[in-house]
Amino acid sequence: MVPAGPGPADELVPAGFRLRPDPGTRALADGTVITGGYPIRVLRLSAAGARHVAGWWSGTPVSDDPKARALARRLLDTGIALPALDGVDAACLPRPDEVTVVIPVRDRHAELARCLAGLTGTGTAGTGPGEVPRVIVVDDCSRDRAAIQSAAAAVGAIVVRRPVNGGPAAARNTGLAAAGTPLVAFLDSDCVPGPGWLDALLPHFADPAVGAAAPRIVPHEAGRTWLARYEGASSTLDMGWRPSIVRPGSRVPYVPGAALVVRKEAAGAGFAEDMQLGEDVDFVWRLGASGWRVRYEPAAAMGHQHRVRLRAWFSRRRDYGTSAAALELRHPGAVRPLYASVWTAAAWLAAALGHPQAGAAVTVTGTALLARRLAQVTGEDWPRPAGSAAWRLAARQAGGGTLTAARPLGSAISRTWWPAALPAAVAVRRLRLPLAALVLAPPLLDWLDRRPPLDPARYVAARLLDDAGYSLGVWQGCAERRTIRPLLPLLRGRGPAARRLIMRLNHAALICAGATCAGPG
C-alpha cells in the first residue's frame, strides 16, 4: 500500500479556534450529556467539559487548556461539532499563492481549455480578477500534445509531459512532485471552477491536523435531458449539502478526487498508481488512517461537466462498482452494502419473512438493552421510567433507527444484493411485496428530499438503473478479486446475544452470496 505522509505533529485543536454544533447535536442532563454526529455518539462530559462546550456553542474560542483542546478535537472527529470558519484569524489563513493547481489530462483539450478559463476568473481572496494560482497541467501522453500546450499557454500554465500513459493516479503524482507550494489543488479537466472556489476551503487549513478539504461537485450547466436532470440532482460526485468530516462510516464516507485541496506534507507518496479506479477514495482513506483529518465543505462549489449520454454514463457507474472489491481488500470493512445494528437487521429479516410481531419484539428487546447501557452514561438508575434520558436516547437510536433503516436496506438490495434478492422473490411469493417496497422506498424518499426537475417515475427509473450499473460492477470486481466481502453487511452489537445473532446472520449472508456467485448447477 502506498504510504501517506506522517501524521500531524499536533493532534489538538489550536487555541483560538471556534466551533459550532452540528444541526443534529443535542444536550441532555444540564449539558453533561451530549449526543450527535454520524453515526450517533453519546458522550458524558465533566462539569468543566460541559462549561467549555456551552461556551463554544455561544461563540467563545477554544482556550489553550490541553484538555479543552482535546475535547474540541473529539467533538470535531465525531461530527458533533463543526469548525466555525468565519471566526478563523486571517493571519492563520493560507494565501492563494501558496496553492498549486494540478490538472491531469489526456486528450480532452476542449475540456481543459474550459477548466483553465474558469481559473482565470477565480478571484480568490488576495488575488485580483484574472489572476490565477500556479497551475501545472500534466499531459498524460495525449495524442495531440500541441492542443494541450496551446490551451495551457493561453493562461500561462506550465505543462509537464509524461512519456507513457499512467492513468489519473500517476498523472496526479507527477503534478504533486512538481508542485513547490504547501497546498496542492487537484482538479480534473472536466471541472469548471467558479469565482471564489478556494475561499471556503482554505480556512480549513488553519487547523494543522487537516490534510485535505473538498468542495461540493455541482453540474456546470442545467440539464436538458432526463438523464442530465437526474445527474444534476443525484450525481455520485455530489456529497450533499451538509459539511462533515470525511471517513468510512461517517455522513460523508469519501470525497472524489475530481476537486481536492491537499496539504503536501500529508500526501506522502501520493495516489496508488496500481489503481485505475477508486484511487482517490483510497488516497483520502489513507490520509485519515495516518491521522490527518479530511473535511467536506459544501459552501465551496465546483462546477463539473457530467456524463449525460446513457451508454457512457451507465458504463462509468459499472466502472465505479468494480473498485469496491479492491477498496475493501485495502481497507477492510470500509466498503460494505449495509452497516446496521444486529437488532435492526434481525427485526427487518423477521418482518420480511412474514413475522412482524417477532420483528417488533426484537426491536423492543434491543431498545431495552441499549437503554440499560445508556443509563450508565447519563448517570441514571436502572430501571427508570420510559421518559428518562436513557430511554429517550435508546428509543431514538434503536427504535427510530430500525424504522429509518428501511432506506439503507433498500439501497443495499438495489445496489448490491438484487442478483440474490430477485431469485428469492421469484421463488417465495410472500417476499415479493416487501422486497419491492424496500427497493422503491429509497429513490422515492430521495425524490421527496431533493425535489429534482424530474417527475417521480423517471427519477425512480434512473436511480434503479444507476444502482443496477453499480451493482454489476461490484459483482464483476468480486469475481475478479475472488472475494465476497463487498457483498456482506457489517453488523454491530454488544453482548453474547448480539454476537450470536451476528454469527447467524453472517452465516446466512455467506450462504446466499456463495450460492448466487456459484449460480445454478
Short mmCIF file of C-alpha atoms in Angstrom, two decimals:
data_model
loop_
_atom_site.label_atom_id
_atom_site.label_comp_id
_atom_site.label_asym_id
_atom_site.label_seq_id
_atom_site.Cartn_x
_atom_site.Cartn_y
_atom_site.Cartn_z
CA MET A 1 0.00 0.00 0.00
CA VAL A 2 1.27 3.49 -0.87
CA PRO A 3 2.10 5.31 2.38
CA ALA A 4 0.55 8.67 3.23
CA GLY A 5 2.69 11.33 4.84
CA PRO A 6 3.42 11.14 8.57
CA GLY A 7 0.52 12.33 10.71
CA PRO A 8 0.13 15.86 12.04
CA ALA A 9 2.61 16.98 14.69
CA ASP A 10 -0.19 18.26 16.95
CA GLU A 11 -3.48 16.39 17.22
CA LEU A 12 -5.11 19.02 19.44
CA VAL A 13 -7.36 21.76 18.11
CA PRO A 14 -5.37 25.02 18.01
CA ALA A 15 -6.15 27.59 20.68
CA GLY A 16 -8.38 30.36 19.36
CA PHE A 17 -10.29 28.00 17.04
CA ARG A 18 -14.09 28.31 17.08
CA LEU A 19 -16.67 25.54 16.91
CA ARG A 20 -20.37 25.34 16.21
CA PRO A 21 -22.76 22.45 16.86
CA ASP A 22 -23.86 20.17 14.06
CA PRO A 23 -27.62 20.66 13.45
CA GLY A 24 -28.30 17.17 14.86
CA THR A 25 -26.44 17.73 18.15
CA ARG A 26 -28.46 17.64 21.37
CA ALA A 27 -27.53 18.30 25.02
CA LEU A 28 -29.13 16.45 27.96
CA ALA A 29 -28.77 16.35 31.73
CA ASP A 30 -27.95 20.05 32.03
CA GLY A 31 -25.35 19.80 29.30
CA THR A 32 -23.34 16.98 30.89
CA VAL A 33 -24.53 14.50 28.23
CA ILE A 34 -24.21 15.39 24.57
CA THR A 35 -25.40 13.35 21.61
CA GLY A 36 -24.95 13.76 17.87
CA GLY A 37 -22.62 13.02 14.99
CA TYR A 38 -22.88 10.25 12.43
CA PRO A 39 -23.20 7.51 13.45
CA ILE A 40 -24.81 8.92 16.60
CA ARG A 41 -22.48 9.13 19.60
CA VAL A 42 -23.37 9.76 23.23
CA LEU A 43 -20.70 11.47 25.34
CA ARG A 44 -20.75 12.20 29.07
CA LEU A 45 -18.93 15.39 29.98
CA SER A 46 -17.41 16.57 33.22
CA ALA A 47 -18.73 19.80 34.68
CA ALA A 48 -15.72 21.63 33.25
CA GLY A 49 -16.23 19.98 29.86
CA ALA A 50 -19.90 20.99 29.82
CA ARG A 51 -18.91 24.59 30.55
CA HIS A 52 -16.38 24.52 27.71
CA VAL A 53 -18.97 23.18 25.25
CA ALA A 54 -21.61 25.70 26.30
CA GLY A 55 -19.08 28.47 25.74
CA TRP A 56 -18.06 27.18 22.32
CA TRP A 57 -21.68 26.96 21.21
CA SER A 58 -22.09 30.63 22.16
CA GLY A 59 -19.01 31.71 20.20
CA THR A 60 -16.19 31.53 22.76
CA PRO A 61 -12.93 30.36 21.13
CA VAL A 62 -11.10 27.24 22.31
CA SER A 63 -8.71 28.07 25.14
CA ASP A 64 -5.09 26.93 25.39
CA ASP A 65 -6.02 24.31 28.03
CA PRO A 66 -4.81 20.93 26.61
CA LYS A 67 -7.89 19.13 27.97
CA ALA A 68 -10.21 21.63 26.30
CA ARG A 69 -8.30 21.33 23.02
CA ALA A 70 -8.51 17.53 23.19
CA LEU A 71 -12.26 17.67 23.85
CA ALA A 72 -12.72 20.04 20.93
CA ARG A 73 -10.88 17.57 18.67
CA ARG A 74 -13.10 14.72 19.82
CA LEU A 75 -16.23 16.72 19.06
CA LEU A 76 -14.92 17.56 15.57
CA ASP A 77 -13.86 13.97 14.87
CA THR A 78 -17.23 12.51 15.88
CA GLY A 79 -19.19 15.07 13.87
CA ILE A 80 -20.87 16.52 16.97
CA ALA A 81 -19.18 19.84 16.22
CA LEU A 82 -18.20 21.65 13.02
CA PRO A 83 -15.44 24.24 12.55
CA ALA A 84 -16.74 27.83 12.57
CA LEU A 85 -14.72 29.06 9.62
CA ASP A 86 -15.94 32.64 9.76
CA GLY A 87 -14.06 33.03 13.04
CA VAL A 88 -10.65 31.97 11.71
CA ASP A 89 -7.94 34.58 12.23
CA ALA A 90 -6.89 36.00 8.84
CA ALA A 91 -3.23 35.70 9.88
CA CYS A 92 -3.67 31.90 10.10
CA LEU A 93 -5.17 31.52 6.62
CA PRO A 94 -3.08 30.14 3.76
CA ARG A 95 -2.69 32.55 0.86
CA PRO A 96 -3.86 31.64 -2.64
CA ASP A 97 -0.25 31.94 -3.85
CA GLU A 98 0.56 29.03 -1.53
CA VAL A 99 -1.62 26.79 -3.71
CA THR A 100 -0.56 24.98 -6.88
CA VAL A 101 -3.37 23.71 -9.09
CA VAL A 102 -2.60 20.35 -10.73
CA ILE A 103 -4.75 19.27 -13.68
CA PRO A 104 -4.15 15.78 -15.12
CA VAL A 105 -5.40 15.44 -18.69
CA ARG A 106 -5.29 13.07 -21.62
CA ASP A 107 -6.61 14.25 -24.98
CA ARG A 108 -9.50 16.32 -23.61
CA HIS A 109 -8.10 19.67 -24.72
CA ALA A 110 -11.51 21.36 -25.09
CA GLU A 111 -12.47 20.44 -21.53
CA LEU A 112 -9.03 21.55 -20.35
CA ALA A 113 -9.44 24.94 -22.01
CA ARG A 114 -12.78 25.44 -20.25
CA CYS A 115 -11.28 24.43 -16.90
CA LEU A 116 -8.35 26.84 -17.32
CA ALA A 117 -10.68 29.62 -18.42
CA GLY A 118 -12.59 29.13 -15.19
CA LEU A 119 -9.38 29.53 -13.21
CA THR A 120 -8.64 32.89 -14.81
CA GLY A 121 -11.80 34.30 -13.27
CA THR A 122 -11.31 32.73 -9.84
CA GLY A 123 -10.80 35.98 -7.95
CA THR A 124 -9.91 34.30 -4.64
CA ALA A 125 -9.07 36.30 -1.55
CA GLY A 126 -5.77 38.09 -2.01
CA THR A 127 -5.85 37.91 -5.80
CA GLY A 128 -7.32 40.22 -8.34
CA PRO A 129 -9.63 39.32 -11.21
CA GLY A 130 -7.78 37.42 -13.88
CA GLU A 131 -5.03 36.24 -11.54
CA VAL A 132 -4.64 32.51 -11.01
CA PRO A 133 -2.64 30.37 -8.63
CA ARG A 134 0.31 28.48 -10.05
CA VAL A 135 -1.09 25.90 -12.48
CA ILE A 136 0.56 22.68 -13.64
CA VAL A 137 -1.08 20.71 -16.44
CA VAL A 138 0.09 17.10 -16.52
CA ASP A 139 -0.22 15.76 -20.07
CA ASP A 140 -0.66 12.02 -19.60
CA CYS A 141 0.59 11.09 -23.06
CA SER A 142 -2.08 12.84 -25.15
CA ARG A 143 -2.23 12.13 -28.87
CA ASP A 144 -2.45 15.86 -29.70
CA ARG A 145 0.18 17.38 -27.47
CA ALA A 146 0.12 20.67 -29.33
CA ALA A 147 -3.55 21.22 -28.42
CA ILE A 148 -2.78 20.66 -24.72
CA GLN A 149 0.20 23.01 -24.90
CA SER A 150 -1.86 25.68 -26.64
CA ALA A 151 -4.65 25.56 -24.04
CA ALA A 152 -2.14 25.80 -21.18
CA ALA A 153 -0.13 28.59 -22.79
CA ALA A 154 -3.26 30.73 -23.14
CA VAL A 155 -3.35 31.21 -19.35
CA GLY A 156 0.34 30.83 -18.55
CA ALA A 157 0.08 27.33 -17.12
CA ILE A 158 3.10 25.00 -17.02
CA VAL A 159 2.87 21.71 -18.92
CA VAL A 160 4.60 18.60 -17.62
CA ARG A 161 4.52 15.76 -20.13
CA ARG A 162 4.54 12.09 -19.22
CA PRO A 163 6.22 9.78 -21.75
CA VAL A 164 3.68 6.98 -21.17
CA ASN A 165 0.05 6.95 -20.11
CA GLY A 166 -0.17 6.01 -16.43
CA GLY A 167 -3.73 6.94 -15.56
CA PRO A 168 -5.15 9.54 -13.16
CA ALA A 169 -3.12 8.44 -10.12
CA ALA A 170 0.23 8.56 -11.91
CA ALA A 171 -0.59 11.90 -13.53
CA ARG A 172 -1.59 13.45 -10.19
CA ASN A 173 1.60 12.14 -8.60
CA THR A 174 3.66 13.74 -11.37
CA GLY A 175 2.00 17.07 -10.64
CA LEU A 176 2.40 16.59 -6.89
CA ALA A 177 6.14 16.05 -7.29
CA ALA A 178 6.45 19.18 -9.44
CA ALA A 179 4.50 21.42 -7.04
CA GLY A 180 6.58 23.59 -4.73
CA THR A 181 3.81 25.06 -2.55
CA PRO A 182 2.42 23.88 0.81
CA LEU A 183 -1.00 23.16 -0.72
CA VAL A 184 -1.89 21.36 -3.94
CA ALA A 185 -5.35 21.57 -5.51
CA PHE A 186 -6.12 18.61 -7.78
CA LEU A 187 -8.72 19.39 -10.44
CA ASP A 188 -9.92 17.06 -13.17
CA SER A 189 -10.01 18.59 -16.62
CA ASP A 190 -13.82 18.36 -16.76
CA CYS A 191 -14.14 20.68 -13.74
CA VAL A 192 -15.14 24.31 -14.30
CA PRO A 193 -14.01 26.48 -11.36
CA GLY A 194 -16.15 29.48 -10.48
CA PRO A 195 -15.24 32.68 -8.67
CA GLY A 196 -14.13 32.12 -5.09
CA TRP A 197 -13.92 28.34 -5.26
CA LEU A 198 -10.92 28.34 -2.89
CA ASP A 199 -12.32 30.85 -0.40
CA ALA A 200 -14.33 28.38 1.68
CA LEU A 201 -11.67 25.65 1.52
CA LEU A 202 -8.51 27.46 2.64
CA PRO A 203 -9.80 28.31 6.16
CA HIS A 204 -9.90 24.59 6.97
CA PHE A 205 -6.11 24.52 6.76
CA ALA A 206 -5.85 26.88 9.71
CA ASP A 207 -6.31 23.61 11.63
CA PRO A 208 -2.86 21.97 11.34
CA ALA A 209 -4.42 18.50 11.57
CA VAL A 210 -6.44 18.98 8.37
CA GLY A 211 -4.70 17.22 5.50
CA ALA A 212 -7.30 17.77 2.77
CA ALA A 213 -10.55 19.60 2.03
CA ALA A 214 -13.03 19.05 -0.79
CA PRO A 215 -15.78 21.21 -2.30
CA ARG A 216 -19.22 20.14 -3.40
CA ILE A 217 -19.34 18.97 -7.02
CA VAL A 218 -22.29 20.50 -8.87
CA PRO A 219 -23.32 20.45 -12.55
CA HIS A 220 -21.74 23.22 -14.59
CA GLU A 221 -24.86 23.62 -16.70
CA ALA A 222 -28.52 22.89 -16.08
CA GLY A 223 -29.58 19.56 -17.56
CA ARG A 224 -31.87 19.42 -20.58
CA THR A 225 -32.43 15.68 -20.98
CA TRP A 226 -33.97 13.42 -18.33
CA LEU A 227 -30.56 11.86 -17.62
CA ALA A 228 -28.86 15.25 -17.31
CA ARG A 229 -31.54 16.41 -14.87
CA TYR A 230 -31.16 13.23 -12.84
CA GLU A 231 -27.38 13.56 -12.80
CA GLY A 232 -27.66 17.17 -11.74
CA ALA A 233 -29.73 16.13 -8.72
CA SER A 234 -28.13 12.80 -7.82
CA SER A 235 -24.57 12.63 -9.12
CA THR A 236 -22.25 10.21 -7.33
CA LEU A 237 -19.72 13.08 -7.20
CA ASP A 238 -22.10 15.30 -5.20
CA MET A 239 -21.73 14.50 -1.49
CA GLY A 240 -24.66 16.67 -0.40
CA TRP A 241 -25.35 19.95 1.35
CA ARG A 242 -24.12 19.14 4.88
CA PRO A 243 -20.48 19.79 5.88
CA SER A 244 -18.75 16.84 7.51
CA ILE A 245 -15.55 15.15 8.47
CA VAL A 246 -14.69 12.52 5.86
CA ARG A 247 -14.03 8.95 6.92
CA PRO A 248 -15.58 5.49 6.40
CA GLY A 249 -18.88 5.25 8.26
CA SER A 250 -19.44 9.00 8.57
CA ARG A 251 -22.16 11.05 6.87
CA VAL A 252 -19.63 11.70 4.06
CA PRO A 253 -17.56 8.50 3.82
CA TYR A 254 -15.37 9.68 0.95
CA VAL A 255 -14.85 12.59 -1.42
CA PRO A 256 -13.95 12.30 -5.11
CA GLY A 257 -10.57 13.37 -6.42
CA ALA A 258 -12.19 15.47 -9.14
CA ALA A 259 -11.60 18.51 -6.91
CA LEU A 260 -9.46 18.12 -3.81
CA VAL A 261 -7.11 20.51 -1.99
CA VAL A 262 -4.32 18.65 -0.17
CA ARG A 263 -1.60 19.64 2.27
CA LYS A 264 1.55 18.47 0.50
CA GLU A 265 3.26 17.18 3.64
CA ALA A 266 0.22 14.95 4.25
CA ALA A 267 0.18 13.49 0.73
CA GLY A 268 3.30 11.36 1.17
CA ALA A 269 3.90 9.25 -1.92
CA GLY A 270 0.52 10.30 -3.31
CA PHE A 271 -2.04 8.18 -5.09
CA ALA A 272 -1.81 4.42 -5.65
CA GLU A 273 -0.70 4.09 -9.28
CA ASP A 274 -1.77 0.45 -9.47
CA MET A 275 -5.41 1.54 -9.11
CA GLN A 276 -7.15 2.84 -12.23
CA LEU A 277 -10.43 3.35 -10.35
CA GLY A 278 -11.06 4.22 -6.71
CA GLU A 279 -7.57 5.66 -6.30
CA ASP A 280 -9.00 8.92 -4.96
CA VAL A 281 -11.10 7.15 -2.30
CA ASP A 282 -8.09 5.06 -1.29
CA PHE A 283 -5.96 8.22 -1.03
CA VAL A 284 -8.46 10.00 1.22
CA TRP A 285 -8.84 6.97 3.49
CA ARG A 286 -5.07 6.59 3.81
CA LEU A 287 -4.82 10.23 4.86
CA GLY A 288 -7.35 9.55 7.61
CA ALA A 289 -5.59 6.35 8.70
CA SER A 290 -2.36 8.34 9.10
CA GLY A 291 -4.03 10.77 11.50
CA TRP A 292 -4.86 13.58 9.07
CA ARG A 293 -8.38 14.99 9.00
CA VAL A 294 -10.25 15.42 5.74
CA ARG A 295 -13.12 17.92 5.57
CA TYR A 296 -16.01 18.19 3.14
CA GLU A 297 -17.12 21.78 2.63
CA PRO A 298 -20.29 22.26 0.54
CA ALA A 299 -20.05 26.05 0.89
CA ALA A 300 -17.34 25.72 -1.76
CA ALA A 301 -18.82 24.63 -5.09
CA MET A 302 -17.01 23.23 -8.12
CA GLY A 303 -18.75 23.05 -11.48
CA HIS A 304 -18.39 19.77 -13.34
CA GLN A 305 -19.24 18.59 -16.84
CA HIS A 306 -21.19 15.42 -16.03
CA ARG A 307 -21.51 12.45 -18.36
CA VAL A 308 -25.07 12.63 -19.68
CA ARG A 309 -25.01 10.13 -22.57
CA LEU A 310 -26.66 6.93 -21.45
CA ARG A 311 -24.04 4.43 -22.62
CA ALA A 312 -21.08 6.36 -21.20
CA TRP A 313 -22.97 7.16 -18.00
CA PHE A 314 -24.00 3.54 -17.35
CA SER A 315 -20.52 2.26 -18.20
CA ARG A 316 -18.99 4.70 -15.71
CA ARG A 317 -21.38 3.55 -12.98
CA ARG A 318 -20.31 -0.03 -13.58
CA ASP A 319 -16.65 1.03 -13.51
CA TYR A 320 -17.17 2.68 -10.13
CA GLY A 321 -18.65 -0.58 -8.83
CA THR A 322 -15.63 -2.61 -9.89
CA SER A 323 -13.45 -0.62 -7.46
CA ALA A 324 -15.42 -1.82 -4.42
CA ALA A 325 -13.56 -5.13 -4.11
CA ALA A 326 -10.10 -3.54 -4.39
CA LEU A 327 -11.01 -0.87 -1.84
CA GLU A 328 -12.50 -3.38 0.60
CA LEU A 329 -9.36 -5.52 0.42
CA ARG A 330 -7.16 -2.48 1.13
CA HIS A 331 -9.49 -1.05 3.78
CA PRO A 332 -11.33 -3.96 5.45
CA GLY A 333 -14.87 -3.13 6.50
CA ALA A 334 -14.97 0.20 4.64
CA VAL A 335 -16.93 -0.89 1.55
CA ARG A 336 -19.96 -2.88 2.64
CA PRO A 337 -23.51 -2.63 1.28
CA LEU A 338 -25.08 -2.16 4.72
CA TYR A 339 -23.96 -1.01 8.17
CA ALA A 340 -26.55 -1.76 10.82
CA SER A 341 -27.17 -2.90 14.37
CA VAL A 342 -27.66 -6.63 14.62
CA TRP A 343 -31.02 -5.96 16.31
CA THR A 344 -32.13 -3.82 13.37
CA ALA A 345 -31.07 -6.49 10.87
CA ALA A 346 -32.85 -9.23 12.80
CA ALA A 347 -36.04 -7.17 13.10
CA TRP A 348 -36.20 -6.46 9.38
CA LEU A 349 -35.40 -10.06 8.49
CA ALA A 350 -38.25 -11.28 10.70
CA ALA A 351 -40.65 -8.76 9.14
CA ALA A 352 -39.58 -9.71 5.59
CA LEU A 353 -40.21 -13.39 6.37
CA GLY A 354 -43.76 -12.58 7.41
CA HIS A 355 -43.31 -12.30 11.18
CA PRO A 356 -43.76 -8.60 12.01
CA GLN A 357 -44.64 -9.37 15.65
CA ALA A 358 -41.29 -11.10 16.08
CA GLY A 359 -39.57 -8.12 14.44
CA ALA A 360 -41.28 -5.75 16.87
CA ALA A 361 -40.23 -7.94 19.81
CA VAL A 362 -36.60 -7.87 18.62
CA THR A 363 -36.74 -4.06 18.37
CA VAL A 364 -38.19 -3.71 21.88
CA THR A 365 -35.51 -6.02 23.27
CA GLY A 366 -32.72 -4.11 21.55
CA THR A 367 -34.13 -0.79 22.79
CA ALA A 368 -34.28 -2.01 26.39
CA LEU A 369 -30.72 -3.34 26.31
CA LEU A 370 -29.46 -0.07 24.84
CA ALA A 371 -31.36 1.97 27.44
CA ARG A 372 -29.70 -0.03 30.22
CA ARG A 373 -26.26 0.66 28.75
CA LEU A 374 -27.02 4.36 28.16
CA ALA A 375 -28.16 4.74 31.78
CA GLN A 376 -24.51 4.24 32.74
CA VAL A 377 -23.62 7.24 30.55
CA THR A 378 -26.44 9.51 31.70
CA GLY A 379 -25.86 8.59 35.35
CA GLU A 380 -29.44 7.41 35.88
CA ASP A 381 -30.51 4.44 37.97
CA TRP A 382 -31.76 1.38 36.13
CA PRO A 383 -34.58 0.72 35.52
CA ARG A 384 -36.06 4.18 35.19
CA PRO A 385 -39.39 5.28 33.70
CA ALA A 386 -39.70 5.34 29.94
CA GLY A 387 -39.40 9.13 29.98
CA SER A 388 -35.83 9.13 31.31
CA ALA A 389 -32.96 10.45 29.18
CA ALA A 390 -31.58 6.92 28.67
CA TRP A 391 -34.93 5.64 27.40
CA ARG A 392 -35.42 8.64 25.11
CA LEU A 393 -31.98 8.15 23.59
CA ALA A 394 -32.49 4.41 23.22
CA ALA A 395 -35.88 4.88 21.55
CA ARG A 396 -34.35 7.39 19.15
CA GLN A 397 -31.32 5.26 18.29
CA ALA A 398 -32.68 1.70 18.41
CA GLY A 399 -36.39 2.14 17.80
CA GLY A 400 -36.15 5.05 15.40
CA GLY A 401 -33.05 3.57 13.80
CA THR A 402 -34.91 0.37 12.96
CA LEU A 403 -37.61 2.33 11.14
CA THR A 404 -35.18 4.56 9.23
CA ALA A 405 -33.05 1.53 8.31
CA ALA A 406 -35.58 0.80 5.55
CA ARG A 407 -33.76 3.34 3.38
CA PRO A 408 -30.21 1.93 3.58
CA LEU A 409 -31.58 -1.61 3.50
CA GLY A 410 -33.48 -0.91 0.29
CA SER A 411 -30.39 0.71 -1.21
CA ALA A 412 -28.31 -2.33 -0.30
CA ILE A 413 -30.77 -4.56 -2.15
CA SER A 414 -30.87 -2.44 -5.30
CA ARG A 415 -27.15 -1.52 -5.32
CA THR A 416 -25.66 -4.90 -4.38
CA TRP A 417 -27.98 -7.73 -3.44
CA TRP A 418 -30.53 -7.79 -6.26
CA PRO A 419 -28.90 -10.80 -8.03
CA ALA A 420 -29.73 -12.78 -4.87
CA ALA A 421 -32.96 -10.96 -3.96
CA LEU A 422 -34.58 -11.36 -7.38
CA PRO A 423 -34.49 -15.18 -7.46
CA ALA A 424 -35.69 -15.22 -3.84
CA ALA A 425 -38.68 -13.05 -4.77
CA VAL A 426 -39.49 -15.32 -7.71
CA ALA A 427 -39.28 -18.44 -5.57
CA VAL A 428 -41.05 -17.12 -2.44
CA ARG A 429 -44.28 -15.25 -3.15
CA ARG A 430 -44.56 -13.56 0.25
CA LEU A 431 -41.17 -11.88 -0.26
CA ARG A 432 -42.25 -10.04 -3.40
CA LEU A 433 -44.21 -7.19 -1.83
CA PRO A 434 -41.74 -6.37 1.00
CA LEU A 435 -38.73 -6.54 -1.35
CA ALA A 436 -40.45 -4.34 -3.94
CA ALA A 437 -41.38 -1.82 -1.23
CA LEU A 438 -37.83 -1.75 0.12
CA VAL A 439 -36.32 -1.25 -3.33
CA LEU A 440 -38.71 1.56 -4.28
CA ALA A 441 -38.56 3.39 -0.93
CA PRO A 442 -35.04 4.92 -1.23
CA PRO A 443 -35.48 6.56 -4.67
CA LEU A 444 -38.96 7.84 -3.76
CA LEU A 445 -37.68 9.30 -0.48
CA ASP A 446 -34.73 10.82 -2.35
CA TRP A 447 -37.13 12.44 -4.80
CA LEU A 448 -39.11 13.92 -1.92
CA ASP A 449 -35.90 15.22 -0.29
CA ARG A 450 -34.34 16.70 -3.43
CA ARG A 451 -37.42 17.73 -5.45
CA PRO A 452 -35.44 17.47 -8.71
CA PRO A 453 -36.72 18.88 -12.02
CA LEU A 454 -37.82 15.37 -12.99
CA ASP A 455 -41.07 13.52 -12.36
CA PRO A 456 -41.02 10.71 -9.76
CA ALA A 457 -41.40 7.88 -12.28
CA ARG A 458 -38.39 8.87 -14.37
CA TYR A 459 -36.33 9.73 -11.29
CA VAL A 460 -37.01 6.29 -9.76
CA ALA A 461 -36.25 4.56 -13.07
CA ALA A 462 -32.96 6.46 -13.40
CA ARG A 463 -31.99 5.70 -9.82
CA LEU A 464 -32.67 1.97 -10.26
CA LEU A 465 -30.67 1.98 -13.50
CA ASP A 466 -27.89 3.79 -11.64
CA ASP A 467 -27.93 1.13 -8.91
CA ALA A 468 -28.00 -1.71 -11.44
CA GLY A 469 -24.90 -0.41 -13.19
CA TYR A 470 -23.01 -0.04 -9.91
CA SER A 471 -24.14 -3.49 -8.75
CA LEU A 472 -22.92 -5.17 -11.93
CA GLY A 473 -19.53 -3.61 -11.32
CA VAL A 474 -19.47 -4.77 -7.70
CA TRP A 475 -20.14 -8.38 -8.66
CA GLN A 476 -17.64 -8.16 -11.51
CA GLY A 477 -14.97 -6.83 -9.16
CA CYS A 478 -15.74 -9.55 -6.61
CA ALA A 479 -15.34 -12.22 -9.26
CA GLU A 480 -12.05 -10.75 -10.48
CA ARG A 481 -10.64 -10.37 -6.95
CA ARG A 482 -12.15 -13.65 -5.72
CA THR A 483 -13.78 -12.14 -2.67
CA ILE A 484 -17.34 -11.73 -1.45
CA ARG A 485 -16.57 -9.23 1.31
CA PRO A 486 -18.14 -6.25 -0.53
CA LEU A 487 -21.39 -8.26 -0.65
CA LEU A 488 -21.64 -8.83 3.10
CA PRO A 489 -23.24 -6.46 5.63
CA LEU A 490 -21.29 -5.18 8.61
CA LEU A 491 -23.38 -5.73 11.72
CA ARG A 492 -22.71 -4.17 15.12
CA GLY A 493 -23.77 -5.35 18.56
CA ARG A 494 -22.60 -5.94 22.11
CA GLY A 495 -23.14 -8.82 24.48
CA PRO A 496 -23.47 -12.59 23.99
CA ALA A 497 -26.96 -12.41 22.47
CA ALA A 498 -25.89 -9.85 19.88
CA ARG A 499 -22.80 -11.86 18.99
CA ARG A 500 -24.87 -14.99 18.44
CA LEU A 501 -27.25 -13.07 16.19
CA ILE A 502 -24.34 -11.64 14.19
CA MET A 503 -22.89 -15.12 13.64
CA ARG A 504 -26.23 -16.47 12.41
CA LEU A 505 -27.00 -13.54 10.12
CA ASN A 506 -23.48 -13.52 8.64
CA HIS A 507 -23.70 -17.28 8.09
CA ALA A 508 -26.96 -16.81 6.18
CA ALA A 509 -25.44 -13.98 4.13
CA LEU A 510 -22.41 -16.12 3.27
CA ILE A 511 -24.62 -18.97 2.07
CA CYS A 512 -26.75 -16.59 -0.01
CA ALA A 513 -23.77 -14.80 -1.59
CA GLY A 514 -21.94 -18.04 -2.25
CA ALA A 515 -24.97 -19.61 -3.89
CA THR A 516 -25.50 -16.58 -6.11
CA CYS A 517 -21.82 -16.49 -7.16
CA ALA A 518 -21.86 -20.21 -7.94
CA GLY A 519 -25.07 -19.98 -9.96
CA PRO A 520 -27.31 -22.93 -10.84
CA GLY A 521 -25.86 -26.39 -11.00
#
